Short mmCIF file of C-alpha atoms and ligand atoms in Angstrom, two decimals:
data_model
loop_
_atom_site.label_atom_id
_atom_site.label_comp_id
_atom_site.label_asym_id
_atom_site.label_seq_id
_atom_site.Cartn_x
_atom_site.Cartn_y
_atom_site.Cartn_z
CA MET Q 1 0.02 -0.01 -0.01
CA SER Q 2 1.40 3.42 -0.98
CA ARG Q 3 1.52 6.22 1.59
CA SER Q 4 -1.25 8.08 -0.33
CA GLU Q 5 -3.43 4.95 -0.17
CA GLU Q 6 -2.77 4.53 3.55
CA LEU Q 7 -3.48 8.22 4.29
CA PHE Q 8 -6.67 8.13 2.13
CA SER Q 9 -7.93 5.03 3.87
CA ARG Q 10 -7.57 6.55 7.30
CA ALA Q 11 -8.83 10.03 6.20
CA SER Q 12 -11.99 8.53 4.66
CA LYS Q 13 -13.04 7.50 8.20
CA LEU Q 14 -12.85 11.05 9.51
CA ILE Q 15 -13.39 13.35 6.50
CA PRO Q 16 -16.38 12.96 4.11
CA GLY Q 17 -15.05 11.22 0.99
CA GLY Q 18 -11.58 11.66 2.51
CA VAL Q 19 -11.34 15.17 1.05
CA ASN Q 20 -11.95 18.73 2.12
CA SER Q 21 -13.23 19.69 -1.31
CA PRO Q 22 -15.08 17.25 -3.59
CA VAL Q 23 -13.23 17.90 -6.82
CA ARG Q 24 -10.01 16.61 -5.24
CA ALA Q 25 -11.56 13.14 -4.80
CA PHE Q 26 -10.69 11.85 -8.33
CA LYS Q 27 -14.34 10.75 -8.58
CA SER Q 28 -14.56 11.58 -12.33
CA VAL Q 29 -11.15 10.20 -13.26
CA GLY Q 30 -11.18 7.02 -11.13
CA GLY Q 31 -8.84 5.72 -8.46
CA ASN Q 32 -8.09 7.33 -5.16
CA PRO Q 33 -6.62 10.82 -4.76
CA LEU Q 34 -2.91 11.20 -4.33
CA TYR Q 35 -1.61 13.04 -1.27
CA PHE Q 36 0.89 15.81 -1.90
CA GLU Q 37 3.13 17.35 0.65
CA ARG Q 38 5.58 19.66 -1.19
CA GLY Q 39 5.71 21.95 -4.17
CA SER Q 40 8.50 23.93 -5.78
CA GLY Q 41 8.06 26.06 -8.85
CA SER Q 42 6.31 23.96 -11.51
CA LEU Q 43 6.73 20.78 -9.52
CA ILE Q 44 4.76 18.95 -6.84
CA TYR Q 45 5.75 15.86 -4.85
CA ASP Q 46 3.37 13.23 -3.57
CA CYS Q 47 3.74 11.53 -0.17
CA ASP Q 48 5.52 8.61 -1.85
CA GLY Q 49 8.16 10.97 -3.13
CA ARG Q 50 7.06 10.99 -6.78
CA GLU Q 51 7.59 14.22 -8.74
CA TYR Q 52 4.99 15.68 -11.10
CA ILE Q 53 4.88 18.71 -13.35
CA ASP Q 54 1.80 20.50 -12.01
CA PHE Q 55 -0.86 21.88 -14.36
CA CYS Q 56 -3.59 22.18 -11.69
CA GLY Q 57 -1.81 24.84 -9.68
CA SER Q 58 -4.14 24.51 -6.69
CA TRP Q 59 -7.02 25.32 -9.10
CA GLY Q 60 -5.67 28.75 -10.03
CA PRO Q 61 -3.91 30.68 -7.23
CA LEU Q 62 -0.35 29.61 -8.10
CA ILE Q 63 0.31 31.71 -11.15
CA LEU Q 64 3.89 32.20 -9.92
CA GLY Q 65 4.32 28.47 -9.20
CA HIS Q 66 4.75 26.66 -5.90
CA ALA Q 67 6.60 28.19 -2.89
CA ARG Q 68 7.87 31.27 -4.69
CA GLN Q 69 10.58 32.51 -2.39
CA GLU Q 70 9.42 36.12 -2.13
CA VAL Q 71 5.86 35.04 -1.30
CA VAL Q 72 6.99 32.51 1.30
CA GLU Q 73 9.26 35.11 2.92
CA ALA Q 74 6.40 37.64 3.03
CA VAL Q 75 4.23 35.05 4.79
CA GLN Q 76 7.02 34.13 7.24
CA GLU Q 77 7.60 37.82 8.08
CA ALA Q 78 3.91 38.48 8.66
CA ALA Q 79 3.45 35.29 10.68
CA GLU Q 80 6.35 36.16 13.02
CA ASN Q 81 4.42 39.27 14.00
CA GLY Q 82 1.25 37.29 14.79
CA LEU Q 83 -1.26 35.35 12.73
CA SER Q 84 -4.44 37.35 13.20
CA PHE Q 85 -5.62 40.26 15.34
CA GLY Q 86 -9.30 40.57 14.41
CA THR Q 87 -8.57 44.24 14.12
CA CYS Q 88 -7.68 46.66 11.34
CA ASN Q 89 -4.15 46.13 10.06
CA PRO Q 90 -1.97 48.17 7.64
CA LEU Q 91 -1.87 45.40 5.06
CA GLU Q 92 -5.60 45.77 4.46
CA LEU Q 93 -5.02 49.30 3.23
CA GLU Q 94 -1.99 48.27 1.20
CA MET Q 95 -4.02 45.57 -0.53
CA ALA Q 96 -6.97 47.90 -1.21
CA GLU Q 97 -4.69 50.61 -2.66
CA LEU Q 98 -2.77 48.02 -4.74
CA VAL Q 99 -5.95 46.42 -6.17
CA HIS Q 100 -7.45 49.84 -6.92
CA SER Q 101 -4.27 50.81 -8.76
CA MET Q 102 -4.50 47.61 -10.83
CA ILE Q 103 -8.27 47.64 -11.29
CA PRO Q 104 -9.36 51.31 -11.11
CA PHE Q 105 -13.08 50.54 -11.48
CA ILE Q 106 -12.87 48.98 -8.03
CA GLU Q 107 -13.68 52.14 -6.15
CA MET Q 108 -14.17 50.25 -2.87
CA MET Q 109 -13.51 46.63 -1.85
CA ARG Q 110 -14.07 44.18 1.03
CA MET Q 111 -11.84 41.20 1.74
CA THR Q 112 -13.24 37.75 2.47
CA SER Q 113 -11.58 34.36 2.99
CA SER Q 114 -13.05 32.52 0.03
CA GLY Q 115 -14.52 33.14 -3.39
CA THR Q 116 -17.81 31.64 -2.17
CA GLU Q 117 -18.09 34.31 0.52
CA ALA Q 118 -17.20 37.04 -1.96
CA VAL Q 119 -19.92 35.88 -4.39
CA MET Q 120 -22.49 35.34 -1.65
CA THR Q 121 -21.88 38.89 -0.43
CA ALA Q 122 -22.02 40.35 -3.94
CA LEU Q 123 -25.41 38.73 -4.54
CA ARG Q 124 -26.80 39.92 -1.18
CA LEU Q 125 -25.46 43.40 -1.94
CA ALA Q 126 -27.05 43.42 -5.37
CA ARG Q 127 -30.43 42.46 -3.87
CA GLY Q 128 -30.02 44.97 -1.07
CA PHE Q 129 -29.06 47.78 -3.48
CA THR Q 130 -31.79 47.14 -6.09
CA GLY Q 131 -34.51 45.77 -3.79
CA ARG Q 132 -35.04 43.01 -6.41
CA PRO Q 133 -35.07 39.28 -5.58
CA LYS Q 134 -33.86 37.41 -8.69
CA ILE Q 135 -30.33 36.59 -9.96
CA ILE Q 136 -29.42 35.34 -13.43
CA LYS Q 137 -26.41 32.99 -13.79
CA PHE Q 138 -25.19 30.93 -16.77
CA ASP Q 139 -25.35 27.17 -17.06
CA GLY Q 140 -21.90 25.67 -16.72
CA CYS Q 141 -20.56 28.62 -14.71
CA TYR Q 142 -19.64 27.95 -11.08
CA HIS Q 143 -19.57 30.66 -8.45
CA GLY Q 144 -18.88 28.74 -5.24
CA HIS Q 145 -21.29 26.84 -3.02
CA SER Q 146 -23.66 29.47 -1.56
CA ASP Q 147 -27.23 28.21 -1.73
CA SER Q 148 -28.46 30.47 -4.52
CA MET Q 149 -25.62 29.42 -6.77
CA LEU Q 150 -26.27 25.66 -6.34
CA VAL Q 151 -29.12 25.82 -8.85
CA ASN Q 152 -29.75 24.26 -12.23
CA ALA Q 153 -31.92 25.60 -14.98
CA GLY Q 154 -35.59 24.89 -14.43
CA SER Q 155 -37.70 22.84 -16.84
CA GLY Q 156 -38.65 25.93 -18.85
CA LEU Q 157 -35.69 28.22 -19.47
CA LEU Q 158 -37.87 31.12 -18.33
CA THR Q 159 -38.82 29.62 -14.99
CA GLY Q 160 -36.91 29.66 -11.72
CA GLY Q 161 -34.18 27.21 -11.05
CA ILE Q 162 -34.21 23.84 -9.26
CA PRO Q 163 -31.70 22.94 -6.56
CA SER Q 164 -28.54 21.25 -7.77
CA SER Q 165 -27.72 20.15 -4.20
CA ALA Q 166 -29.69 18.59 -1.41
CA GLY Q 167 -30.27 21.07 1.33
CA VAL Q 168 -31.03 23.99 -1.02
CA THR Q 169 -34.69 24.80 -0.77
CA PRO Q 170 -36.91 25.10 -3.90
CA ASP Q 171 -37.86 28.53 -2.63
CA THR Q 172 -34.25 29.67 -2.68
CA ALA Q 173 -33.64 28.08 -6.08
CA SER Q 174 -36.73 29.76 -7.52
CA ASN Q 175 -34.97 33.12 -7.35
CA THR Q 176 -32.06 31.98 -9.52
CA LEU Q 177 -32.63 32.01 -13.25
CA THR Q 178 -30.29 30.30 -15.68
CA ALA Q 179 -29.24 31.57 -19.11
CA ARG Q 180 -27.02 30.01 -21.72
CA TYR Q 181 -23.41 31.17 -21.83
CA ASN Q 182 -22.53 33.15 -24.98
CA ASP Q 183 -26.26 33.51 -25.80
CA ILE Q 184 -27.42 37.08 -25.06
CA GLY Q 185 -30.93 36.20 -26.29
CA THR Q 186 -31.53 33.86 -23.33
CA VAL Q 187 -30.57 36.68 -20.90
CA LYS Q 188 -32.88 39.12 -22.63
CA ALA Q 189 -35.76 36.65 -22.50
CA LEU Q 190 -35.26 36.05 -18.79
CA ILE Q 191 -35.19 39.76 -18.01
CA GLU Q 192 -38.29 40.38 -20.10
CA ALA Q 193 -40.10 37.45 -18.42
CA ASN Q 194 -39.25 38.91 -14.97
CA PRO Q 195 -39.79 42.64 -15.39
CA GLY Q 196 -38.38 44.69 -12.50
CA ALA Q 197 -37.46 41.52 -10.60
CA VAL Q 198 -33.85 40.81 -11.60
CA ALA Q 199 -31.21 42.28 -9.26
CA ALA Q 200 -28.11 41.12 -11.11
CA VAL Q 201 -26.54 38.91 -13.72
CA ILE Q 202 -23.44 37.09 -12.52
CA VAL Q 203 -20.97 35.82 -15.14
CA GLU Q 204 -17.53 34.30 -15.37
CA PRO Q 205 -16.17 36.69 -18.07
CA VAL Q 206 -14.12 33.74 -19.33
CA ALA Q 207 -15.74 30.45 -18.24
CA GLY Q 208 -13.38 28.18 -16.38
CA ASN Q 209 -15.72 25.72 -14.67
CA MET Q 210 -17.04 23.80 -17.63
CA GLY Q 211 -13.55 23.70 -19.04
CA LEU Q 212 -12.15 26.88 -20.54
CA ILE Q 213 -14.59 28.73 -22.80
CA GLU Q 214 -14.00 32.25 -24.07
CA PRO Q 215 -16.78 34.78 -24.46
CA LEU Q 216 -17.80 35.22 -28.12
CA PRO Q 217 -16.87 38.63 -29.52
CA GLY Q 218 -19.38 41.19 -28.24
CA PHE Q 219 -21.11 38.87 -25.72
CA LEU Q 220 -19.84 40.74 -22.65
CA GLN Q 221 -20.45 44.10 -24.20
CA ASP Q 222 -24.04 43.11 -25.07
CA LEU Q 223 -24.47 41.83 -21.52
CA ARG Q 224 -23.23 45.12 -20.12
CA CYS Q 225 -25.66 47.14 -22.26
CA LEU Q 226 -28.61 44.81 -21.52
CA CYS Q 227 -28.03 45.09 -17.78
CA SER Q 228 -27.61 48.91 -17.92
CA ASP Q 229 -30.80 49.25 -20.01
CA ASN Q 230 -32.84 47.26 -17.43
CA GLY Q 231 -31.47 48.49 -14.11
CA VAL Q 232 -29.79 45.10 -13.55
CA LEU Q 233 -26.37 45.01 -11.93
CA LEU Q 234 -23.58 43.17 -13.73
CA ILE Q 235 -21.38 41.05 -11.42
CA ALA Q 236 -18.17 39.77 -12.96
CA ASP Q 237 -16.98 36.70 -11.10
CA GLU Q 238 -13.22 36.97 -11.65
CA VAL Q 239 -12.18 34.53 -8.94
CA ILE Q 240 -10.31 32.63 -11.70
CA THR Q 241 -9.73 35.38 -14.28
CA GLY Q 242 -8.62 38.21 -12.01
CA PHE Q 243 -4.89 38.86 -12.58
CA ARG Q 244 -4.75 35.65 -14.65
CA PHE Q 245 -4.36 37.19 -18.13
CA HIS Q 246 -2.82 40.54 -17.26
CA PRO Q 247 -2.13 42.46 -14.00
CA GLY Q 248 -5.76 43.42 -13.63
CA ALA Q 249 -9.32 42.28 -14.34
CA TYR Q 250 -10.23 40.38 -17.48
CA CYS Q 251 -13.15 42.82 -17.92
CA SER Q 252 -10.65 45.63 -18.45
CA LEU Q 253 -9.25 43.76 -21.46
CA GLU Q 254 -12.77 43.80 -22.96
CA GLU Q 255 -13.22 47.44 -21.91
CA ILE Q 256 -16.33 46.74 -19.90
CA ARG Q 257 -16.97 47.94 -16.37
CA PRO Q 258 -18.98 45.59 -14.17
CA ASP Q 259 -20.93 47.09 -11.30
CA LEU Q 260 -19.37 44.56 -8.92
CA ILE Q 261 -16.47 42.15 -9.27
CA THR Q 262 -15.40 39.19 -7.19
CA LEU Q 263 -11.76 38.17 -6.87
CA GLY Q 264 -10.04 35.16 -5.33
CA LYS Q 265 -7.30 32.57 -5.87
CA ILE Q 266 -4.43 34.78 -7.23
CA ILE Q 267 -5.29 37.68 -4.87
CA GLY Q 268 -4.36 35.33 -1.99
CA GLY Q 269 -1.27 33.88 -3.71
CA GLY Q 270 -2.14 30.45 -2.34
CA MET Q 271 -3.44 31.64 1.05
CA PRO Q 272 -7.15 31.99 1.92
CA ALA Q 273 -8.16 35.38 0.57
CA ALA Q 274 -10.80 36.72 -1.77
CA ALA Q 275 -12.61 40.00 -2.26
CA LEU Q 276 -15.57 41.79 -3.76
CA GLY Q 277 -15.47 45.35 -5.00
CA GLY Q 278 -16.79 47.86 -7.50
CA ARG Q 279 -18.96 50.95 -7.59
CA ARG Q 280 -18.69 53.10 -4.44
CA ASP Q 281 -22.46 53.80 -4.30
CA ILE Q 282 -23.15 50.06 -4.14
CA MET Q 283 -20.25 49.05 -1.85
CA GLU Q 284 -21.25 51.75 0.66
CA LYS Q 285 -24.41 49.74 1.30
CA LEU Q 286 -22.28 47.20 3.14
CA ALA Q 287 -22.25 47.12 6.95
CA PRO Q 288 -21.20 48.98 8.98
CA CYS Q 289 -21.91 51.99 6.70
CA GLY Q 290 -24.95 50.46 5.04
CA PRO Q 291 -27.82 48.03 5.67
CA VAL Q 292 -26.38 44.94 3.95
CA TYR Q 293 -24.66 42.75 6.50
CA GLN Q 294 -21.45 40.86 5.85
CA ALA Q 295 -18.62 39.74 8.15
CA GLY Q 296 -15.65 37.39 8.58
CA THR Q 297 -13.33 36.56 11.46
CA LEU Q 298 -10.24 36.18 9.28
CA SER Q 299 -11.21 38.59 6.51
CA GLY Q 300 -8.12 40.64 5.64
CA ASN Q 301 -5.82 38.76 7.98
CA PRO Q 302 -2.22 39.90 7.68
CA VAL Q 303 -0.70 36.53 6.71
CA SER Q 304 -3.05 35.94 3.74
CA LEU Q 305 -2.70 39.57 2.67
CA ALA Q 306 1.09 39.32 2.81
CA ALA Q 307 0.97 36.41 0.33
CA GLY Q 308 -1.49 38.17 -1.96
CA ILE Q 309 0.32 41.52 -1.92
CA ALA Q 310 3.66 39.88 -2.67
CA THR Q 311 2.07 37.90 -5.54
CA LEU Q 312 0.34 40.91 -7.14
CA LYS Q 313 3.51 43.03 -6.90
CA LEU Q 314 5.61 40.30 -8.57
CA LEU Q 315 3.02 39.97 -11.34
CA ALA Q 316 3.08 43.70 -11.98
CA GLU Q 317 6.93 43.81 -11.90
CA GLU Q 318 7.71 40.66 -13.89
CA ASN Q 319 4.79 40.60 -16.41
CA PRO Q 320 4.89 36.84 -17.07
CA TYR Q 321 1.78 37.11 -19.23
CA PRO Q 322 3.36 37.04 -22.75
CA ARG Q 323 5.26 33.91 -21.82
CA LEU Q 324 2.10 32.31 -20.34
CA GLU Q 325 0.28 33.14 -23.56
CA ALA Q 326 3.06 31.64 -25.69
CA HIS Q 327 2.97 28.41 -23.65
CA GLY Q 328 -0.86 28.19 -23.90
CA LYS Q 329 -0.79 28.80 -27.62
CA TYR Q 330 1.92 26.22 -28.17
CA ILE Q 331 -0.02 23.60 -26.18
CA ALA Q 332 -3.26 24.27 -28.05
CA ASP Q 333 -1.71 24.56 -31.47
CA GLU Q 334 0.21 21.31 -31.08
CA ILE Q 335 -2.67 19.31 -29.64
CA ASN Q 336 -5.22 20.66 -32.13
CA GLY Q 337 -2.75 20.21 -34.96
CA HIS Q 338 -1.94 16.57 -34.22
CA CYS Q 339 -5.07 15.29 -32.42
CA SER Q 340 -8.04 17.17 -33.89
CA SER Q 341 -9.85 13.96 -34.73
CA PHE Q 342 -9.80 13.00 -31.03
CA CYS Q 343 -10.08 16.22 -29.04
CA THR Q 344 -10.31 20.01 -28.97
CA CYS Q 345 -7.96 22.12 -26.93
CA ASN Q 346 -9.29 25.58 -25.88
CA TYR Q 347 -6.80 28.03 -24.49
CA LEU Q 348 -6.50 31.65 -23.36
CA GLY Q 349 -3.20 32.89 -21.96
CA GLY Q 350 -1.73 30.14 -19.85
CA VAL Q 351 -5.09 28.45 -19.22
CA PHE Q 352 -6.27 25.48 -21.30
CA THR Q 353 -8.71 22.58 -21.40
CA ILE Q 354 -8.49 19.50 -23.59
CA PHE Q 355 -12.06 18.46 -24.41
CA PHE Q 356 -12.30 14.86 -25.63
CA THR Q 357 -14.61 15.58 -28.54
CA PRO Q 358 -13.44 15.85 -32.13
CA SER Q 359 -12.44 19.30 -33.22
CA ARG Q 360 -15.36 21.67 -32.89
CA GLU Q 361 -16.11 25.15 -31.58
CA ILE Q 362 -17.02 24.80 -27.90
CA ARG Q 363 -19.08 27.82 -26.84
CA ASN Q 364 -21.35 26.61 -24.01
CA LEU Q 365 -22.34 23.78 -21.71
CA GLN Q 366 -24.30 22.02 -24.45
CA ASP Q 367 -21.18 21.84 -26.61
CA VAL Q 368 -19.12 20.64 -23.63
CA LYS Q 369 -21.49 17.77 -23.02
CA HIS Q 370 -20.28 16.13 -26.21
CA SER Q 371 -16.99 15.42 -24.44
CA ASP Q 372 -16.10 11.86 -23.66
CA THR Q 373 -15.34 12.14 -19.96
CA SER Q 374 -14.17 8.50 -19.77
CA LYS Q 375 -11.50 9.34 -22.38
CA TYR Q 376 -10.46 12.32 -20.29
CA ALA Q 377 -10.21 10.02 -17.29
CA GLU Q 378 -8.00 7.62 -19.22
CA PHE Q 379 -5.89 10.57 -20.45
CA PHE Q 380 -5.57 11.95 -16.92
CA ARG Q 381 -4.45 8.61 -15.44
CA SER Q 382 -1.99 7.98 -18.24
CA MET Q 383 -0.47 11.42 -17.93
CA LEU Q 384 -0.32 11.01 -14.15
CA ASN Q 385 1.74 7.90 -14.64
CA GLU Q 386 4.04 9.90 -16.92
CA GLY Q 387 4.56 12.49 -14.17
CA PHE Q 388 2.02 15.19 -15.11
CA TYR Q 389 -0.64 16.37 -12.65
CA LEU Q 390 -3.66 17.69 -14.54
CA PRO Q 391 -7.00 18.79 -13.01
CA PRO Q 392 -8.69 15.50 -11.91
CA ALA Q 393 -11.91 16.45 -13.78
CA GLN Q 394 -12.72 17.10 -17.46
CA PHE Q 395 -14.76 20.22 -16.80
CA GLU Q 396 -11.99 22.25 -15.15
CA ALA Q 397 -9.20 24.49 -16.42
CA ALA Q 398 -5.52 23.61 -16.49
CA PHE Q 399 -3.01 26.28 -15.62
CA VAL Q 400 0.55 27.02 -16.75
CA SER Q 401 2.51 29.02 -14.20
CA ALA Q 402 5.39 31.47 -14.59
CA ALA Q 403 7.63 28.74 -13.17
CA HIS Q 404 7.02 26.26 -16.01
CA SER Q 405 9.98 26.06 -18.42
CA GLU Q 406 9.80 25.72 -22.18
CA ARG Q 407 11.38 22.27 -21.85
CA GLU Q 408 8.61 21.18 -19.46
CA ILE Q 409 5.89 22.50 -21.77
CA GLU Q 410 7.49 20.76 -24.79
CA PHE Q 411 7.82 17.53 -22.77
CA PHE Q 412 4.17 17.77 -21.67
CA VAL Q 413 2.96 18.37 -25.25
CA SER Q 414 4.92 15.49 -26.70
CA LYS Q 415 3.57 13.12 -24.04
CA ALA Q 416 0.03 14.45 -24.40
CA VAL Q 417 -0.01 14.06 -28.20
CA GLU Q 418 1.42 10.52 -27.86
CA THR Q 419 -1.11 9.59 -25.20
CA ILE Q 420 -4.14 11.06 -27.03
CA LYS Q 421 -3.16 9.17 -30.18
CA ARG Q 422 -2.64 5.95 -28.24
CA ILE Q 423 -5.98 6.01 -26.40
CA GLY Q 424 -7.65 7.26 -29.54
P1 KE4 A 501 -13.82 29.27 -3.32
O1 KE4 A 501 -14.98 29.40 -2.35
O2 KE4 A 501 -13.56 27.80 -3.70
O3 KE4 A 501 -12.55 30.00 -2.87
O4 KE4 A 501 -14.23 30.02 -4.68
C1 KE4 A 501 -15.43 29.63 -5.33
C2 KE4 A 501 -15.37 30.01 -6.78
C3 KE4 A 501 -16.03 31.15 -7.20
N1 KE4 A 501 -16.02 31.57 -8.48
C4 KE4 A 501 -15.30 30.87 -9.43
C5 KE4 A 501 -15.30 31.36 -10.83
C6 KE4 A 501 -14.61 29.70 -9.05
O5 KE4 A 501 -13.93 28.99 -9.99
C7 KE4 A 501 -14.64 29.26 -7.72
C8 KE4 A 501 -13.93 28.02 -7.26
N2 KE4 A 501 -13.30 27.26 -8.29
C9 KE4 A 501 -13.13 25.81 -8.01
C10 KE4 A 501 -12.55 25.08 -9.18
N3 KE4 A 501 -12.91 25.48 -10.45
C11 KE4 A 501 -12.30 25.63 -6.76
C12 KE4 A 501 -11.85 24.20 -6.53
C13 KE4 A 501 -12.65 23.49 -5.47
O6 KE4 A 501 -13.90 23.64 -5.44
O7 KE4 A 501 -12.03 22.77 -4.69
#
């Protein structure tokens, strides 16, 4: 029995499914999850001492790679002064000023400890600001596990949602409407069918939770106009995309200004930190200056902020983005060039997903569902045996970090092409 197997066997008795987050459980790729205990740059090491080139990157935070020295040193320095005070601390102001300088449309922001909290707060704030009950989300987009986001499209696209998780009440789900990603007509129809009742539309500007799917040209701009024309707030969930494609918000690249934005992952540099921010007139509705309550014991704690500030400063100074884009393009071009009869590789910057469906344009969840998830599982396991750690689920995004070398990317591509052709 390997150490991972031994640890998993014992953990499964004390932790549901043996994991602290379901997607880590390898349920969709088969086998038991590996246990990892060390990372360095592009590499991670499992508890049996095996080395892997990591393309999961802790699901997005580690754009600089594992254990970047400057980030670790910032955490050590903060920790030596105390882990948390439950008071105001100077790093909160430094983070707010730094984020505002990188994303100027964030006029005010509030730190949280997870993306789920940031989204949950943004939704409550949108309802409190507009006095309207309903939220529109997109099928295939994931925004954390707050009740109103664990909702699937209802039977009729124009009706309220149905719970996608036990424990979410039909009443809660009924206030979440679901549109089709990249289809502005479905959003328009929902707003027209619920006049004066929609508080906000929440969107992943680039979808990362059904695999990577880019917005079609003009989709986000149309969404912005539609929301503005109907008094509906636009919430950009940039927990994945914030600081991922340039040292700012993805929305800025599309020259659109959301009313609220949520950030996470990279803003914490690998430590628990997330945030919501945006228009001052909306954010001022948050307690203690406004009627919308929100709180968090460890929100803005100095150790998490030290990691996030160090990460954002390094991204601004080093600008790894052209290199990440070149790596992503190379991966997609090579895989689509050699394996188009077996799969389709979407990429943007250093983010990519290999969909196991013959070459096609993948624009929404319906397109994604043509993917052969058992083929992805076979691919994942084969690549794991070759020393590559990909996301253990087809409908996730893979991440290249600034620590990945050209040689590692070329090695990955050659093994991926060979594996895809072999499993066919
Ligand atoms: P957290 O609560 O997991 O910090 O963030 C929730 C969240 C919100 N918005 C977007 C766009 C997200 O992608 C996420 C979380 N992403 C998943 C993986 N795609 C986190 C991995 C996990 O659930 O363990």
